[in-house]
Amino acid sequence: MTLAELQRLLSGLPLPAMLVRHDDQILAVNAPGRALLGEEVVGRHPAMAVRTPSVLEAISTVARAGGVQEARMTLRREGQEAVFQVTVSEQGGITLCIFRDVTEEERAGEMRRDFVANVSHELRTPLTALMGFIETLKHAAKDDPKAREMFLSIMEAEAGRMNRLVRDLLHLSRVEAEERVRPKEAVELRGLLEGVISSLAGMADRVDLSGDPVTLPGDRDQLVQVFTNLVENALKYGAAGQVVRVSLTPEETVRGPAVRVEVADEGEGIDPVHLPRLTERFYRVESHRSRVMGGTGLGLAIVKHIVSRHRGWLRVESVVGEGSRFSVVLPLG
Ligand code: ADP
């Protein structure tokens, strides 16, 4: 094949690719390859294009002994680290290097591993407590009705925690699976909020609702979940005896008319350093407090996914010592 033919062939490859003669001269680079390695690399030594020693080593090995070598290359692009899997192979006396961007793949893998580790940890804590109490009930507390009563109620609480965790995990995975499907039901929001508030066991009189009825396309059950989570958090983390204010106000956004629902409490507030991470799964400002309150650390992650499915957004403002305000903006059209 002539060089022109090789170049044509290379230009048909969707991934960044370069051809090297022996191990000392770059013969051709396709357009994605030039974007990755630089415009002026043809004719130069591979080390001018690639700075990762393991890739250069793979190129020399293949030039010397043929075969296929794999290497990993990391570089910084637009301030972010990118990871490439480089396949180096011998093709009729020429070395072909193909670069595959595996940054997202690796990040997704890492997130999955973190998630599994977190879930296991969250489940193991109540499970360990349950197993300990079962053991005590079988032996030490066997004939002590008072202790038995106490241990059983702790066990009930721990089983309840596991149950809530599994419920929230299932919600999260369902919401994620549906995230790209636009909700279509016509939902009247004021009535929905009244329902949410009246279903708060014994707490309804601590919530003040204001604003006019407004109808929007939505998923009723999921919106109930969003506002239940937000109002429950405001009550949980708010000051004792305070009133939580929920308000509905029309809002004009760049994307058209929308409605803003604010849930405001007068609790201790949240330090600004935590705000960007609040909607991460299992992120808690004070893990002990959240656990005592029966929190799973998944509530706001669920809220974020549902709001994004509704093409809306969530904003959190908070002043330490004064309180927090969670606003959900939902488009009307
Ligand atoms: P949890 O189940 O722990 O309540 P969430 O995802 O609902 O989990 O909330 C994450 C964390 O955000 C909570 O653990 C808490 O630290 C903080 N948080 C949420 N809402 C409020 C609020 N209204 N005031 C203060 N902190 C809050």
Coordinates of C-alpha atoms and ligand atoms in Angstrom, one line a residue:
M1 CA 0.0 0.0 0.0
T2 CA 1.2 3.5 -0.7
L3 CA 1.3 6.1 2.0
A4 CA -1.7 7.9 0.4
E5 CA -3.7 4.7 0.5
L6 CA -2.7 4.2 4.1
Q7 CA -3.8 7.7 5.0
R8 CA -7.1 7.2 3.3
L9 CA -7.7 4.0 5.2
L10 CA -6.7 5.8 8.5
S11 CA -9.1 8.6 7.8
G12 CA -12.0 6.1 7.8
L13 CA -11.3 5.1 11.4
P14 CA -13.5 7.0 13.9
L15 CA -11.0 6.7 16.7
P16 CA -7.7 8.6 17.0
A17 CA -5.1 6.6 15.1
M18 CA -1.5 6.9 14.0
L19 CA 0.9 4.9 11.9
V20 CA 4.6 4.7 12.8
R21 CA 7.5 3.4 10.7
H22 CA 9.9 1.3 12.7
D23 CA 9.8 3.1 16.0
D24 CA 11.2 6.4 15.0
Q25 CA 8.9 8.2 12.5
I26 CA 5.2 9.0 12.5
L27 CA 3.9 8.3 9.0
A28 CA 0.3 9.3 9.2
V29 CA -2.3 10.5 11.7
N30 CA -6.1 10.8 11.1
A31 CA -8.1 13.9 12.1
P32 CA -9.2 12.6 15.5
G33 CA -5.6 11.7 16.1
R34 CA -4.4 15.2 15.2
A35 CA -6.9 16.6 17.6
L36 CA -5.6 14.4 20.3
L37 CA -1.8 14.4 19.6
G38 CA -1.2 17.7 17.8
E39 CA -1.4 19.0 14.3
E40 CA 2.3 18.9 13.4
V41 CA 3.4 15.4 14.4
V42 CA 3.7 13.7 11.0
G43 CA 7.3 13.0 10.2
R44 CA 8.5 13.3 13.8
H45 CA 9.5 10.9 16.4
P46 CA 6.6 9.3 18.3
A47 CA 7.9 10.8 21.5
M48 CA 6.9 14.2 20.1
A49 CA 3.3 13.1 20.0
V50 CA 3.0 10.7 22.9
R51 CA 4.7 11.4 26.3
T52 CA 3.6 8.3 28.1
P53 CA 6.6 5.9 28.5
S54 CA 4.5 2.8 28.5
V55 CA 3.0 3.7 25.1
L56 CA 6.4 4.4 23.6
E57 CA 7.7 1.2 25.0
A58 CA 4.8 -0.7 23.4
I59 CA 5.6 1.0 20.1
S60 CA 9.3 -0.2 20.3
T61 CA 8.3 -3.7 21.3
V62 CA 5.9 -4.0 18.4
A63 CA 8.4 -2.6 15.9
R64 CA 11.0 -5.1 17.2
A65 CA 9.0 -8.2 17.7
G66 CA 5.6 -7.7 16.1
G67 CA 2.4 -8.7 17.8
V68 CA 0.0 -6.6 19.7
Q69 CA 0.5 -4.5 22.9
E70 CA -1.9 -2.6 25.1
A71 CA -1.0 0.5 27.1
R72 CA -2.8 3.1 29.1
M73 CA -2.3 6.8 28.6
T74 CA -3.5 9.6 30.8
L75 CA -3.5 13.2 29.9
R76 CA -5.1 16.5 31.0
R77 CA -7.6 18.0 28.6
E78 CA -9.5 21.2 29.4
G79 CA -8.4 20.9 33.1
Q80 CA -9.8 17.3 33.3
E81 CA -7.9 14.0 33.4
A82 CA -8.7 11.9 30.3
V83 CA -7.7 8.2 30.1
F84 CA -7.0 6.4 26.8
Q85 CA -6.5 2.7 26.1
V86 CA -3.9 2.5 23.4
T87 CA -3.7 -0.6 21.2
V88 CA -0.4 -0.9 19.3
S89 CA -0.1 -3.6 16.6
E90 CA 2.2 -4.6 13.8
Q91 CA 0.6 -4.3 10.3
G92 CA 2.8 -5.4 7.5
G93 CA 6.0 -3.7 8.7
I94 CA 4.2 -0.7 10.0
T95 CA 3.0 0.0 13.6
L96 CA -0.6 1.1 14.0
C97 CA -1.6 2.8 17.3
I98 CA -5.3 3.3 18.1
F99 CA -6.4 5.4 21.0
R100 CA -9.7 4.7 22.7
D101 CA -11.1 7.2 25.3
V102 CA -12.1 5.1 28.3
T103 CA -12.5 8.1 30.7
E104 CA -16.2 7.7 31.1
E105 CA -16.1 3.9 31.2
E106 CA -13.6 4.1 34.1
R107 CA -15.5 6.7 35.9
A108 CA -18.7 4.7 35.6
G109 CA -16.9 1.6 36.9
E110 CA -15.6 3.6 39.8
M111 CA -19.0 5.0 40.7
R112 CA -20.5 1.6 40.5
R113 CA -17.9 0.2 42.9
D114 CA -18.3 3.1 45.3
F115 CA -22.1 2.7 45.2
V116 CA -21.9 -1.0 46.0
A117 CA -19.5 -0.4 48.8
N118 CA -21.8 2.3 50.2
V119 CA -24.9 0.1 50.0
S120 CA -23.1 -2.8 51.6
H121 CA -21.9 -0.5 54.4
E122 CA -25.3 1.0 54.9
L123 CA -26.9 -2.5 55.1
R124 CA -24.3 -4.0 57.2
T125 CA -24.6 -1.6 60.1
P126 CA -28.2 -2.5 61.0
L127 CA -27.7 -6.1 60.1
T128 CA -24.8 -6.3 62.5
A129 CA -27.0 -4.8 65.2
L130 CA -29.8 -7.3 64.5
M131 CA -27.4 -10.2 64.6
G132 CA -26.0 -9.1 67.9
F133 CA -29.4 -8.7 69.5
I134 CA -30.6 -12.1 68.2
E135 CA -27.6 -13.6 69.8
T136 CA -28.3 -11.8 73.1
L137 CA -32.0 -12.9 73.0
K138 CA -31.0 -16.5 72.5
H139 CA -28.6 -16.5 75.4
A140 CA -28.1 -13.7 78.0
A141 CA -31.6 -12.1 77.7
K142 CA -33.5 -15.3 77.2
D143 CA -35.4 -15.2 80.5
D144 CA -35.5 -11.5 81.0
P145 CA -38.8 -10.1 79.7
K146 CA -37.8 -6.5 80.2
A147 CA -34.6 -6.8 78.3
R148 CA -36.4 -8.8 75.6
E149 CA -38.9 -6.0 75.1
M150 CA -36.2 -3.4 74.8
F151 CA -34.1 -5.4 72.4
L152 CA -37.1 -6.3 70.2
S153 CA -38.0 -2.6 69.8
I154 CA -34.4 -1.8 68.8
M155 CA -34.5 -4.7 66.4
E156 CA -37.7 -3.3 64.9
A157 CA -36.1 0.1 64.4
E158 CA -33.0 -1.5 62.7
A159 CA -35.2 -3.7 60.5
G160 CA -37.2 -0.6 59.6
R161 CA -34.0 1.2 58.6
M162 CA -33.0 -1.6 56.3
N163 CA -36.5 -1.6 54.8
R164 CA -36.3 2.2 54.1
L165 CA -32.9 1.8 52.6
V166 CA -34.1 -1.0 50.2
R167 CA -37.3 1.1 49.4
D168 CA -35.2 4.2 48.6
L169 CA -32.7 2.2 46.5
L170 CA -35.6 0.7 44.4
H171 CA -37.1 4.2 44.0
L172 CA -33.7 5.6 42.9
S173 CA -33.2 2.9 40.3
R174 CA -36.7 3.2 38.9
V175 CA -36.4 7.0 38.7
E176 CA -33.1 6.7 36.9
A177 CA -34.5 4.2 34.5
E178 CA -37.3 6.6 33.6
E179 CA -35.2 9.7 33.6
R180 CA -35.4 10.2 29.8
V181 CA -39.1 9.6 29.5
R182 CA -40.9 12.9 29.8
P183 CA -43.9 12.8 32.2
K184 CA -47.2 13.6 30.6
E185 CA -49.9 13.5 33.3
A186 CA -51.6 16.8 34.1
V187 CA -50.9 17.5 37.7
E188 CA -52.4 20.2 39.8
L189 CA -49.6 21.2 42.2
R190 CA -51.4 23.0 45.0
G191 CA -53.7 20.1 45.6
L192 CA -50.7 17.7 45.4
L193 CA -48.9 19.8 48.1
E194 CA -52.0 19.8 50.3
G195 CA -52.1 16.0 50.0
V196 CA -48.3 15.8 50.9
I197 CA -48.8 18.0 53.9
S198 CA -51.9 16.3 55.3
S199 CA -50.2 12.9 55.0
L200 CA -47.4 14.0 57.4
A201 CA -48.2 12.1 60.5
G202 CA -49.0 14.6 63.3
M203 CA -46.8 17.3 61.6
A204 CA -49.3 18.9 59.2
D205 CA -49.9 21.8 61.5
R206 CA -46.3 22.7 61.4
V207 CA -46.4 23.4 57.7
D208 CA -47.7 26.6 56.1
L209 CA -48.7 26.5 52.4
S210 CA -49.2 29.5 50.2
G211 CA -49.8 30.1 46.5
D212 CA -52.4 29.5 43.8
P213 CA -53.3 26.3 42.0
V214 CA -51.3 25.6 38.9
T215 CA -51.3 22.6 36.5
L216 CA -48.3 21.2 34.8
P217 CA -47.2 18.0 33.0
G218 CA -45.8 15.7 35.5
D219 CA -45.6 12.3 37.2
R220 CA -47.9 12.6 40.2
D221 CA -46.4 9.9 42.4
Q222 CA -42.9 11.2 41.7
L223 CA -43.8 14.8 42.5
V224 CA -45.4 13.6 45.7
Q225 CA -42.1 12.0 46.6
V226 CA -40.1 15.1 45.8
F227 CA -42.1 17.3 48.1
T228 CA -42.5 14.7 50.8
N229 CA -38.7 14.4 50.9
L230 CA -38.2 18.1 51.0
V231 CA -40.9 18.8 53.6
E232 CA -39.8 15.9 55.8
N233 CA -36.2 17.1 55.7
A234 CA -37.3 20.7 56.6
L235 CA -39.1 19.2 59.6
K236 CA -36.3 16.8 60.5
Y237 CA -33.5 19.3 60.3
G238 CA -35.5 22.4 61.2
A239 CA -35.7 23.9 64.6
A240 CA -38.1 22.3 67.0
G241 CA -41.6 23.9 67.0
Q242 CA -40.8 26.1 64.0
V243 CA -43.1 26.4 61.0
V244 CA -42.0 25.1 57.6
R245 CA -43.1 27.4 54.8
V246 CA -44.1 25.9 51.4
S247 CA -44.9 28.4 48.7
L248 CA -45.9 28.2 45.1
T249 CA -45.0 31.1 42.8
P250 CA -45.1 31.6 39.1
E251 CA -41.7 32.2 37.5
E252 CA -40.6 33.3 34.0
T253 CA -37.5 31.4 32.9
V254 CA -35.4 31.6 29.7
R255 CA -37.2 28.3 28.7
G256 CA -40.7 29.7 29.3
P257 CA -43.2 29.9 32.1
A258 CA -42.6 27.8 35.1
V259 CA -43.6 27.4 38.8
R260 CA -41.3 27.6 41.7
V261 CA -42.0 25.6 44.9
E262 CA -40.0 26.7 47.9
V263 CA -39.6 24.7 51.1
A264 CA -38.1 26.9 53.8
D265 CA -37.1 26.0 57.3
E266 CA -35.6 27.9 60.2
G267 CA -33.2 25.2 61.2
E268 CA -29.5 25.4 61.7
G269 CA -28.8 25.7 58.0
I270 CA -26.1 24.0 56.0
D271 CA -22.5 25.2 55.6
P272 CA -21.9 26.3 52.0
V273 CA -19.1 23.7 51.5
H274 CA -21.7 21.0 51.6
L275 CA -24.2 22.5 49.2
P276 CA -22.7 21.2 45.9
R277 CA -22.6 17.6 47.3
L278 CA -26.0 17.4 49.0
T279 CA -27.7 15.5 46.1
E280 CA -25.0 12.8 45.9
R281 CA -26.1 9.4 47.1
F282 CA -25.4 8.8 50.7
Y283 CA -23.9 12.3 51.2
R284 CA -24.9 13.6 54.7
V285 CA -23.7 16.6 56.5
E286 CA -23.8 14.8 59.8
S287 CA -24.1 11.1 59.3
H288 CA -24.9 10.3 62.9
R289 CA -27.7 12.8 63.0
S290 CA -29.2 11.7 59.7
R291 CA -29.2 8.0 60.9
V292 CA -30.8 8.9 64.3
M293 CA -33.5 10.7 62.3
G294 CA -34.0 7.6 60.2
G295 CA -32.5 9.1 57.0
T296 CA -31.1 7.0 54.3
G297 CA -29.0 9.7 52.6
L298 CA -30.8 9.0 49.4
G299 CA -33.7 11.4 49.6
L300 CA -32.1 14.4 47.8
A301 CA -30.5 12.1 45.2
I302 CA -34.1 10.9 44.4
V303 CA -35.4 14.5 44.3
K304 CA -32.6 15.5 41.9
H305 CA -33.4 12.7 39.4
I306 CA -37.2 13.3 39.5
V307 CA -36.8 17.1 39.1
S308 CA -34.4 16.5 36.2
R309 CA -36.9 14.1 34.6
H310 CA -39.4 17.0 34.7
R311 CA -36.8 19.2 33.0
G312 CA -36.7 21.4 36.1
W313 CA -34.0 22.2 38.6
L314 CA -33.3 22.2 42.3
R315 CA -31.6 25.1 44.1
V316 CA -30.5 25.1 47.7
E317 CA -29.8 28.3 49.6
S318 CA -28.9 28.2 53.3
V319 CA -27.5 30.5 56.0
V320 CA -25.9 28.7 58.9
G321 CA -27.9 29.6 62.0
E322 CA -30.9 30.9 60.1
G323 CA -32.3 28.1 58.0
S324 CA -32.4 26.5 54.5
R325 CA -34.5 27.0 51.4
F326 CA -34.9 24.3 48.9
S327 CA -36.5 25.6 45.6
V328 CA -37.7 23.4 42.8
V329 CA -38.5 25.1 39.5
L330 CA -40.7 23.1 37.2
P331 CA -41.6 24.2 33.6
L332 CA -45.3 24.5 32.8
G333 CA -45.0 23.6 29.1
Ligands
ADP1 P1 -31.2 11.9 54.7 O1 -31.9 10.7 54.5 O2 -29.9 11.8 55.4 O3 -32.1 13.0 55.2 P2 -31.2 13.4 52.2 O4 -30.6 13.0 50.9 O5 -32.6 13.8 52.2 O6 -30.7 12.3 53.2 O7 -30.3 14.7 52.7 C1 -28.9 14.7 52.7 C2 -28.4 15.5 53.8 O8 -28.6 16.9 53.5 C3 -28.9 15.2 55.1 O9 -28.3 14.2 55.8 C4 -28.7 16.5 55.9 O10 -27.4 16.6 56.4 C5 -28.8 17.6 54.8 N1 -30.1 18.3 54.7 C6 -31.2 18.0 53.9 N2 -32.2 18.8 54.1 C7 -31.8 19.7 55.1 C8 -32.4 20.8 55.7 N3 -33.7 21.2 55.4 N4 -31.7 21.5 56.7 C9 -30.4 21.1 57.0 N5 -29.8 20.0 56.4 C10 -30.5 19.4 55.5

